[in-house]
Amino acid sequence: MLLQDWVGPAPNLTLTGEVIEQVDKSCYLGSYISPGGHITDEMSARIQKARLAVANLRHLWPRRDIRLSVKGRVYAAIVRPVLLTGAETWPLRKQDKD
């Protein structure tokens, strides 16, 4: 349970007699959700996943028998979508852009 802009003591939410845990952030469908709409965690996770995608293709990058244009298409098809998934909906702040 995420509480955004909550004033006062945090309420206890129960479901079938079991208390629901309160968290500072959560991951839903691969995207991190933080109170206040901050996307710093989401951006960091996306960058880390894109680095992993590049690392998984490390056998491809040094090969001379594969044209640079093909490598660019692989990057555009595999790495860029990993990095930019959901970016259209990110509420960027000035601090996030820097």
CSV table of C-alpha atoms in Angstrom, one decimal:
chain,number,residue,atom,x,y,z
A,1,MET,CA,0.0,0.0,0.0
A,2,LEU,CA,1.4,3.4,-1.0
A,3,LEU,CA,0.2,6.5,0.8
A,4,GLN,CA,0.7,9.7,-1.1
A,5,ASP,CA,0.4,13.1,0.6
A,6,TRP,CA,-1.1,11.5,3.7
A,7,VAL,CA,-1.3,13.7,6.7
A,8,GLY,CA,-1.4,12.2,10.2
A,9,PRO,CA,-0.7,8.6,11.3
A,10,ALA,CA,-0.8,6.0,8.7
A,11,PRO,CA,-4.0,3.9,8.7
A,12,ASN,CA,-4.0,0.2,9.0
A,13,LEU,CA,-5.7,-1.4,6.0
A,14,THR,CA,-6.9,-4.9,6.5
A,15,LEU,CA,-8.2,-7.5,4.1
A,16,THR,CA,-9.9,-10.6,5.5
A,17,GLY,CA,-8.4,-9.8,8.9
A,18,GLU,CA,-4.9,-9.5,7.6
A,19,VAL,CA,-3.0,-6.2,7.8
A,20,ILE,CA,-1.7,-5.0,4.4
A,21,GLU,CA,2.0,-3.9,4.5
A,22,GLN,CA,2.8,-0.3,3.9
A,23,VAL,CA,5.8,0.3,1.5
A,24,ASP,CA,7.8,3.2,0.2
A,25,LYS,CA,7.8,2.0,-3.3
A,26,SER,CA,6.5,-1.0,-5.2
A,27,CYS,CA,7.1,-2.8,-8.6
A,28,TYR,CA,4.0,-3.3,-10.7
A,29,LEU,CA,4.3,-4.9,-14.2
A,30,GLY,CA,8.1,-4.2,-14.2
A,31,SER,CA,7.7,-0.5,-13.4
A,32,TYR,CA,8.5,1.1,-10.0
A,33,ILE,CA,5.8,3.2,-8.4
A,34,SER,CA,6.8,5.7,-5.8
A,35,PRO,CA,4.7,8.1,-3.7
A,36,GLY,CA,4.6,11.6,-5.1
A,37,GLY,CA,5.2,10.4,-8.6
A,38,HIS,CA,9.0,10.4,-8.4
A,39,ILE,CA,10.6,8.3,-11.2
A,40,THR,CA,14.2,8.2,-10.0
A,41,ASP,CA,13.9,4.5,-9.0
A,42,GLU,CA,12.2,3.7,-12.3
A,43,MET,CA,14.8,5.5,-14.4
A,44,SER,CA,17.7,3.7,-12.5
A,45,ALA,CA,16.0,0.3,-13.0
A,46,ARG,CA,15.5,1.0,-16.7
A,47,ILE,CA,19.2,2.0,-17.1
A,48,GLN,CA,20.3,-1.1,-15.3
A,49,LYS,CA,18.1,-3.3,-17.4
A,50,ALA,CA,19.4,-1.7,-20.6
A,51,ARG,CA,23.0,-2.2,-19.5
A,52,LEU,CA,22.2,-5.8,-18.9
A,53,ALA,CA,20.8,-6.1,-22.4
A,54,VAL,CA,24.0,-4.5,-23.9
A,55,ALA,CA,26.1,-6.9,-21.8
A,56,ASN,CA,24.1,-9.9,-23.0
A,57,LEU,CA,24.9,-8.9,-26.6
A,58,ARG,CA,28.6,-8.4,-25.9
A,59,HIS,CA,29.5,-11.3,-28.2
A,60,LEU,CA,27.9,-9.3,-31.1
A,61,TRP,CA,29.6,-5.9,-30.7
A,62,PRO,CA,33.3,-6.8,-31.5
A,63,ARG,CA,32.4,-9.0,-34.5
A,64,ARG,CA,33.8,-7.6,-37.8
A,65,ASP,CA,31.7,-9.9,-40.0
A,66,ILE,CA,28.5,-8.1,-38.9
A,67,ARG,CA,27.9,-4.7,-40.5
A,68,LEU,CA,27.5,-1.6,-38.2
A,69,SER,CA,24.1,-1.0,-39.6
A,70,VAL,CA,22.9,-4.4,-38.5
A,71,LYS,CA,24.4,-3.8,-35.0
A,72,GLY,CA,22.5,-0.5,-34.9
A,73,ARG,CA,19.2,-2.2,-35.8
A,74,VAL,CA,19.8,-4.8,-33.1
A,75,TYR,CA,20.4,-2.0,-30.6
A,76,ALA,CA,17.3,-0.2,-31.8
A,77,ALA,CA,15.2,-3.4,-31.6
A,78,ILE,CA,16.5,-4.8,-28.3
A,79,VAL,CA,18.2,-2.3,-26.1
A,80,ARG,CA,16.3,0.9,-26.7
A,81,PRO,CA,12.8,-0.6,-25.9
A,82,VAL,CA,14.2,-2.0,-22.7
A,83,LEU,CA,15.4,1.5,-21.7
A,84,LEU,CA,12.4,3.5,-22.9
A,85,THR,CA,9.5,1.2,-21.9
A,86,GLY,CA,6.9,3.5,-20.2
A,87,ALA,CA,9.0,6.6,-20.8
A,88,GLU,CA,6.0,8.4,-22.4
A,89,THR,CA,4.2,8.4,-19.1
A,90,TRP,CA,7.1,9.5,-16.8
A,91,PRO,CA,6.3,12.8,-15.1
A,92,LEU,CA,9.8,14.3,-15.4
A,93,ARG,CA,10.9,17.0,-13.0
A,94,LYS,CA,13.8,19.4,-13.5
A,95,GLN,CA,16.0,17.2,-11.3
A,96,ASP,CA,15.2,14.1,-13.4
A,97,LYS,CA,16.2,15.8,-16.6
A,98,ASP,CA,19.7,16.8,-15.2
